[in-house]
Backbone as CSV, one residue per row, in Angstrom:
resi,resn,N_x,N_y,N_z,CA_x,CA_y,CA_z,C_x,C_y,C_z
1,MET,146.530,107.298,73.673,145.710,106.255,73.083,146.515,104.972,73.038
2,LEU,145.871,103.883,73.499,146.500,102.587,73.541,145.610,101.554,72.859
3,LYS,146.225,100.715,72.043,145.496,99.641,71.397,145.704,98.356,72.219
4,ILE,144.590,97.673,72.495,144.595,96.453,73.296,143.826,95.370,72.546
5,VAL,144.380,94.161,72.535,143.731,93.007,71.890,143.097,92.147,72.992
6,ILE,141.890,91.725,72.798,141.231,90.776,73.682,141.042,89.497,72.915
7,ALA,141.727,88.433,73.355,141.764,87.190,72.625,141.365,86.011,73.520
8,GLY,141.258,84.877,72.935,140.912,83.659,73.668,140.193,82.706,72.766
9,GLY,139.836,81.584,73.292,139.158,80.547,72.535,137.735,80.916,72.161
10,PHE,137.133,80.041,71.423,135.742,80.163,70.964,134.808,80.211,72.166
11,GLY,134.007,81.263,72.260,132.978,81.362,73.280,133.420,81.694,74.683
12,VAL,134.610,82.307,74.851,135.085,82.625,76.207,134.566,83.966,76.742
13,GLY,133.939,84.762,75.857,133.368,86.013,76.345,134.014,87.291,75.810
14,LYS,134.759,87.192,74.729,135.473,88.354,74.195,134.512,89.444,73.722
15,THR,133.504,89.085,72.954,132.508,90.066,72.469,131.777,90.658,73.662
16,THR,131.447,89.849,74.649,130.763,90.327,75.845,131.628,91.329,76.593
17,ALA,132.923,91.052,76.760,133.826,91.928,77.489,133.932,93.300,76.766
18,VAL,134.124,93.239,75.442,134.237,94.515,74.690,132.954,95.323,74.862
19,GLY,131.812,94.645,74.715,130.523,95.317,74.790,130.221,95.852,76.203
20,ALA,130.691,95.164,77.201,130.409,95.581,78.587,131.117,96.868,78.947
21,VAL,132.311,97.076,78.446,133.122,98.161,78.873,133.169,99.317,77.892
22,SER,132.752,99.100,76.662,132.857,100.162,75.637,131.920,101.311,75.881
23,GLU,132.440,102.529,75.752,131.601,103.698,75.935,130.901,104.078,74.670
24,ILE,131.254,103.444,73.570,130.534,103.615,72.288,129.802,102.329,71.976
25,THR,128.837,102.392,71.077,128.229,101.160,70.619,129.310,100.374,69.908
26,PRO,129.633,99.174,70.436,130.756,98.431,69.829,130.435,97.971,68.397
27,LEU,131.498,97.983,67.603,131.394,97.379,66.280,131.573,95.883,66.499
28,SER,130.656,95.115,65.965,130.710,93.676,66.128,130.486,92.997,64.811
29,THR,131.259,91.957,64.562,131.119,91.188,63.302,130.592,89.798,63.630
30,GLU,129.595,89.752,64.517,128.961,88.515,64.891,128.086,87.996,63.742
31,GLU,128.207,86.715,63.475,127.358,86.062,62.470,126.795,84.807,63.116
32,TYR,125.619,84.362,62.622,124.994,83.170,63.132,125.791,81.942,62.727
33,LEU,125.911,81.019,63.643,126.519,79.727,63.356,125.583,78.996,62.416
34,THR,126.143,78.293,61.425,125.321,77.568,60.460,125.694,76.094,60.461
35,GLU,124.937,75.341,59.728,125.217,73.922,59.561,126.618,73.683,58.980
36,ALA,127.094,74.618,58.156,128.405,74.483,57.544,129.544,74.480,58.558
37,SER,129.329,75.043,59.737,130.384,75.126,60.743,130.314,73.979,61.733
38,VAL,129.354,73.077,61.611,129.151,72.011,62.599,130.434,71.188,62.765
39,ASP,131.078,70.824,61.675,132.271,69.983,61.749,133.512,70.777,62.133
40,VAL,133.427,72.109,62.134,134.591,72.980,62.372,134.573,73.590,63.781
41,ASP,133.418,74.036,64.235,133.288,74.715,65.518,132.610,73.820,66.530
42,SER,133.386,73.355,67.474,132.844,72.516,68.548,132.084,73.397,69.531
43,LEU,130.851,73.012,69.779,130.022,73.722,70.742,130.046,73.080,72.113
44,GLU,130.969,72.147,72.298,131.057,71.478,73.604,131.340,72.498,74.684
45,GLY,130.455,72.566,75.660,130.584,73.493,76.760,129.903,74.831,76.504
46,VAL,129.544,75.108,75.251,128.847,76.356,74.903,127.709,76.031,73.943
47,GLU,126.918,75.016,74.305,125.872,74.516,73.417,124.841,75.561,73.034
48,ALA,124.628,76.547,73.878,123.624,77.580,73.612,124.141,78.692,72.679
49,LYS,125.413,78.671,72.378,126.002,79.712,71.539,125.384,79.683,70.147
50,GLN,124.937,80.817,69.633,124.307,80.862,68.320,125.035,81.719,67.330
51,THR,125.986,82.584,67.830,126.720,83.476,66.951,128.207,83.370,67.239
52,THR,128.992,83.876,66.295,130.436,83.903,66.491,131.041,85.131,65.788
53,THR,132.140,85.623,66.303,132.853,86.723,65.657,133.619,86.206,64.471
54,VAL,133.486,86.849,63.304,134.160,86.384,62.124,135.281,87.332,61.653
55,ALA,135.423,88.483,62.244,136.523,89.378,61.901,137.093,89.944,63.208
56,PHE,136.401,90.880,63.837,136.820,91.422,65.110,135.717,92.226,65.718
57,ASP,135.835,92.498,67.000,134.950,93.418,67.718,135.797,94.663,68.011
58,PHE,135.160,95.821,68.057,135.880,97.049,68.385,135.087,97.864,69.365
59,GLY,135.783,98.351,70.377,135.162,99.239,71.371,136.194,100.235,71.830
60,ARG,135.714,101.228,72.563,136.607,102.271,73.078,136.237,102.559,74.542
61,LEU,137.274,102.793,75.337,137.060,103.116,76.744,138.020,104.228,77.137
62,SER,137.467,105.322,77.675,138.284,106.429,78.187,138.340,106.316,79.690
63,LEU,139.548,106.378,80.245,139.760,106.286,81.687,140.454,107.550,82.163
64,PRO,139.852,108.307,83.059,140.461,109.553,83.532,141.544,109.316,84.577
65,GLU,141.519,108.205,85.266,142.480,107.980,86.367,143.090,106.592,86.221
66,PRO,144.281,106.361,86.693,145.171,107.258,87.405,145.823,108.316,86.499
67,VAL,145.901,108.037,85.190,146.261,109.046,84.191,145.291,108.916,83.062
68,PRO,144.985,109.993,82.364,144.000,109.898,81.254,144.482,108.912,80.186
69,LEU,143.621,107.961,79.865,143.926,106.956,78.857,142.713,106.765,77.955
70,GLU,142.949,106.604,76.685,141.902,106.170,75.779,142.323,104.819,75.223
71,LEU,141.527,103.804,75.514,141.871,102.444,75.098,140.981,102.058,73.907
72,PHE,141.669,101.551,72.867,140.968,101.004,71.720,141.043,99.484,71.848
73,LEU,139.889,98.878,71.913,139.785,97.444,72.186,139.420,96.657,70.939
74,PHE,140.224,95.659,70.631,139.986,94.819,69.476,139.829,93.364,69.954
75,GLY,138.625,92.840,69.835,138.372,91.470,70.196,138.561,90.561,68.992
76,THR,139.301,89.498,69.180,139.644,88.586,68.095,138.524,87.537,67.908
77,PRO,138.476,86.932,66.725,137.652,85.734,66.596,138.350,84.594,67.322
78,GLY,137.591,83.650,67.852,138.159,82.599,68.686,138.569,81.318,67.999
79,GLN,138.057,81.101,66.786,138.363,79.851,66.112,139.748,79.884,65.487
80,ASP,140.417,78.740,65.502,141.777,78.663,64.928,141.829,79.079,63.480
81,ARG,140.767,78.840,62.722,140.795,79.186,61.286,140.916,80.658,61.034
82,PHE,140.654,81.488,62.040,140.798,82.943,61.902,142.101,83.450,62.489
83,GLY,143.023,82.551,62.774,144.255,82.896,63.440,145.121,83.919,62.725
84,ASP,145.081,83.916,61.382,145.881,84.911,60.652,145.462,86.352,60.976
85,LEU,144.221,86.563,61.325,143.758,87.900,61.652,144.410,88.413,62.911
86,TRP,144.816,87.473,63.788,145.406,87.907,65.065,146.681,88.741,64.841
87,TYR,147.461,88.362,63.814,148.694,89.146,63.524,148.315,90.593,63.186
88,ASP,147.337,90.760,62.311,146.921,92.104,61.917,146.360,92.887,63.109
89,LEU,145.511,92.240,63.899,144.923,92.904,65.046,145.927,93.258,66.118
90,SER,147.050,92.496,66.187,148.077,92.736,67.212,149.078,93.831,66.831
91,ARG,149.130,94.194,65.542,150.078,95.233,65.112,149.771,96.546,65.868
92,GLY,150.766,97.081,66.515,150.633,98.339,67.214,149.985,98.248,68.594
93,ALA,149.647,97.050,69.025,149.015,96.880,70.352,150.091,96.973,71.458
94,VAL,149.686,97.509,72.595,150.596,97.560,73.753,150.544,96.273,74.513
95,GLY,149.483,95.500,74.306,149.355,94.235,75.001,148.032,93.574,74.711
96,ALA,147.820,92.436,75.355,146.615,91.652,75.102,146.057,91.075,76.388
97,VAL,144.774,90.840,76.381,144.099,90.116,77.441,143.732,88.765,76.850
98,VAL,144.156,87.677,77.491,143.725,86.350,77.093,142.588,85.964,78.047
99,LEU,141.388,85.926,77.503,140.207,85.582,78.296,140.100,84.069,78.323
100,VAL,139.849,83.503,79.500,139.870,82.073,79.729,138.577,81.583,80.353
101,ASP,138.113,80.453,79.868,136.968,79.728,80.445,137.538,78.450,81.036
102,THR,137.535,78.312,82.371,138.164,77.137,82.981,137.424,75.861,82.688
103,ARG,136.210,75.908,82.179,135.497,74.697,81.778,136.079,74.110,80.496
104,ARG,136.758,74.944,79.736,137.355,74.568,78.458,138.751,75.194,78.337
105,LEU,139.573,74.864,79.274,140.912,75.492,79.381,141.779,75.236,78.183
106,ALA,141.630,74.086,77.556,142.474,73.742,76.405,142.334,74.776,75.276
107,SER,141.180,75.452,75.175,141.004,76.450,74.130,141.848,77.695,74.336
108,SER,142.509,77.808,75.493,143.280,78.987,75.836,144.742,78.887,75.388
109,PHE,145.224,77.671,75.125,146.616,77.492,74.815,147.052,78.193,73.520
110,THR,146.167,78.208,72.531,146.493,78.877,71.282,146.812,80.356,71.507
111,ALA,145.950,81.041,72.275,146.183,82.481,72.545,147.414,82.730,73.360
112,VAL,147.623,81.922,74.388,148.828,82.071,75.201,150.096,81.911,74.379
113,SER,150.131,80.845,73.583,151.295,80.583,72.714,151.500,81.696,71.687
114,PHE,150.425,82.180,71.140,150.525,83.240,70.124,151.209,84.483,70.699
115,PHE,150.752,84.944,71.844,151.307,86.181,72.420,152.733,85.956,72.950
116,GLU,153.006,84.727,73.463,154.380,84.428,73.824,155.299,84.476,72.597
117,ASP,154.833,83.901,71.496,155.646,83.847,70.274,155.954,85.210,69.699
118,ILE,154.950,86.108,69.716,155.219,87.442,69.153,155.730,88.417,70.196
119,ARG,155.921,87.923,71.413,156.477,88.702,72.531,155.656,89.966,72.818
120,LEU,154.358,89.810,72.809,153.471,90.918,73.170,153.036,90.673,74.624
121,PRO,153.221,91.647,75.487,152.791,91.472,76.888,151.297,91.126,76.955
122,PHE,150.979,90.191,77.852,149.589,89.827,78.019,149.304,89.464,79.437
123,VAL,148.021,89.549,79.777,147.509,89.067,81.069,146.469,88.007,80.784
124,VAL,146.232,87.162,81.723,145.192,86.146,81.611,144.053,86.561,82.526
125,ALA,142.849,86.586,81.982,141.659,86.930,82.753,140.722,85.729,82.728
126,VAL,140.505,85.152,83.902,139.568,84.007,84.023,138.149,84.542,84.112
127,ASN,137.368,84.259,83.065,135.980,84.697,83.056,135.139,83.751,83.889
128,HIS,134.532,84.286,84.932,133.723,83.441,85.840,132.322,83.250,85.228
129,PHE,132.126,82.099,84.631,130.826,81.776,84.096,129.956,81.252,85.231
130,ASP,128.633,81.526,85.121,127.695,81.050,86.114,127.799,79.505,86.219
131,GLY,127.922,79.020,87.446,127.948,77.583,87.667,129.289,76.919,87.436
132,ALA,130.280,77.652,86.946,131.620,77.067,86.705,132.381,77.013,88.004
133,HIS,133.214,75.991,88.162,134.058,75.855,89.353,135.047,77.022,89.398
134,ARG,135.307,77.573,90.568,136.249,78.671,90.741,137.591,78.105,91.096
135,TYR,138.611,78.412,90.301,139.965,77.986,90.570,140.784,79.186,91.050
136,HIS,141.753,78.910,91.894,142.659,79.966,92.342,143.525,80.367,91.137
137,PRO,143.866,81.659,91.019,144.708,82.083,89.886,146.021,81.296,89.767
138,ASP,146.614,80.857,90.901,147.834,80.060,90.821,147.584,78.709,90.150
139,GLN,146.398,78.146,90.338,146.044,76.880,89.685,145.910,77.084,88.193
140,VAL,145.337,78.218,87.773,145.203,78.528,86.368,146.567,78.770,85.756
141,ARG,147.423,79.480,86.472,148.798,79.755,86.019,149.542,78.424,85.766
142,ALA,149.433,77.485,86.708,150.107,76.207,86.562,149.526,75.386,85.385
143,ALA,148.206,75.373,85.267,147.562,74.624,84.187,147.956,75.147,82.812
144,LEU,148.099,76.475,82.686,148.455,77.086,81.401,149.987,77.199,81.223
145,GLU,150.748,76.787,82.234,152.200,76.835,82.174,152.681,78.237,81.859
146,LEU,152.142,79.209,82.576,152.490,80.619,82.362,153.796,81.005,83.045
147,HIS,154.508,81.942,82.454,155.687,82.489,83.122,155.221,83.218,84.399
148,ALA,156.074,83.285,85.374,155.750,83.862,86.688,155.344,85.321,86.586
149,ASP,155.825,86.050,85.562,155.533,87.483,85.476,154.215,87.797,84.781
150,VAL,153.513,86.778,84.248,152.236,87.023,83.573,151.140,87.147,84.622
151,PRO,150.478,88.300,84.725,149.413,88.442,85.716,148.183,87.578,85.354
152,VAL,147.567,87.001,86.380,146.338,86.217,86.212,145.290,86.868,87.114
153,ALA,144.180,87.271,86.476,143.092,87.950,87.205,141.817,87.165,86.987
154,THR,140.824,87.463,87.787,139.495,86.907,87.573,138.541,88.031,87.264
155,CYS,137.493,87.698,86.510,136.525,88.728,86.159,135.215,88.098,85.754
156,ASP,134.205,88.912,85.622,132.969,88.555,84.970,132.914,89.466,83.747
157,ALA,133.015,88.896,82.563,133.065,89.697,81.318,131.830,90.553,81.102
158,ARG,130.793,90.314,81.856,129.584,91.130,81.735,129.647,92.390,82.598
159,ASN,130.618,92.429,83.499,130.707,93.512,84.465,131.732,94.557,84.017
160,PRO,131.297,95.771,83.687,132.216,96.810,83.190,133.374,97.088,84.144
161,ARG,133.104,97.087,85.433,134.185,97.363,86.415,135.248,96.256,86.407
162,HIS,134.798,95.008,86.302,135.756,93.904,86.244,136.623,93.993,84.994
163,VAL,136.000,94.242,83.850,136.740,94.326,82.585,137.704,95.497,82.635
164,ALA,137.237,96.666,83.144,138.154,97.835,83.242,139.311,97.533,84.150
165,GLY,139.087,96.788,85.238,140.186,96.422,86.125,141.215,95.562,85.435
166,VAL,140.751,94.578,84.631,141.664,93.738,83.872,142.450,94.576,82.882
167,LEU,141.793,95.529,82.228,142.492,96.369,81.262,143.588,97.227,81.932
168,LEU,143.278,97.741,83.121,144.295,98.514,83.844,145.454,97.617,84.290
169,THR,145.158,96.392,84.667,146.218,95.456,85.012,147.121,95.216,83.796
170,LEU,146.507,95.081,82.628,147.324,94.881,81.403,148.177,96.118,81.113
171,VAL,147.615,97.281,81.210,148.395,98.528,80.938,149.589,98.616,81.886
172,GLY,149.397,98.343,83.166,150.483,98.338,84.119,151.541,97.304,83.780
173,HIS,151.086,96.113,83.396,152.005,95.038,83.025,152.784,95.391,81.765
174,ALA,152.123,95.993,80.797,152.797,96.372,79.537,153.857,97.444,79.801
175,LEU,153.534,98.422,80.685,154.494,99.450,81.019,155.694,98.896,81.740
176,LYS,155.439,97.993,82.660,156.529,97.340,83.414,157.399,96.521,82.442
177,ASN,156.766,95.806,81.543,157.447,94.966,80.571,158.283,95.808,79.625
178,ALA,157.762,96.964,79.235,158.500,97.849,78.306,159.750,98.383,78.972
179,SER,159.656,98.719,80.261,160.806,99.211,80.984,161.859,98.108,81.110
180,ALA,161.412,96.894,81.431,162.344,95.775,81.649,162.992,95.332,80.348
181,ASN,162.307,95.529,79.238,162.814,95.011,77.950,163.381,96.089,77.033
182,SER,163.568,97.288,77.564,164.013,98.390,76.680,165.386,98.118,76.082
183,ALA,166.217,97.327,76.737,167.535,97.039,76.213,167.522,95.845,75.231
184,ARG,166.432,95.045,75.233,166.346,93.892,74.369,165.928,94.298,72.939
185,PRO,166.510,93.707,71.895,166.099,94.050,70.538,164.634,93.700,70.292
186,PRO,163.904,94.519,69.511,162.508,94.247,69.281,162.279,92.994,68.469
187,SER,161.109,92.386,68.662,160.725,91.195,67.907,160.395,91.569,66.483
188,THR,160.777,90.771,65.540,160.407,91.013,64.132,159.288,90.109,63.688
189,THR,158.722,89.322,64.620,157.685,88.375,64.241,156.524,89.037,63.538
190,LEU,156.015,90.151,64.077,154.886,90.828,63.466,155.284,91.401,62.115
191,GLN,156.474,91.876,61.980,156.890,92.438,60.711,157.041,91.355,59.640
192,ASP,157.388,90.152,60.042,157.576,89.066,59.099,156.286,88.375,58.729
193,ALA,155.232,88.600,59.515,153.971,87.877,59.301,153.308,88.293,58.002
């Protein structure tokens, strides 16, 4: 059993990704956006968005190959005001997926910085929204100033096969990272949070 965090900015498709791939009915803490959030939550680029995650999403995926895995998926809320929850959701995780919307790339920096700071292995998954310009993964890597070893993949968060592929990429990256860092002392950032 492996715990995985799916993070990213507001409206990048985290709830959609968890729901697309989960073999159980996902637990979702979606609430309607209200007038009270107008000054806090920018809907620029996601004007049709009517709900938002206020705690986390949870789903489960069992994969029989290449080795049997049971993945527990925790989707984070995307707004900065819920950032403290990310520490709790990241405890015990083997890694994270940072879901990215290239139309609003600036919303991705918080998630990238967070996982770099707590030294949790992560991959970046560019969610291909309908009508959005397609960028090469190397362009996304450069724009986000990612380390060379951070995998960048593309996906459609609505497609279960795409999301499962990203999750497998993360598991492989986390295993590789664990082997490479076994001699390095563990981070205490999560313990201090």
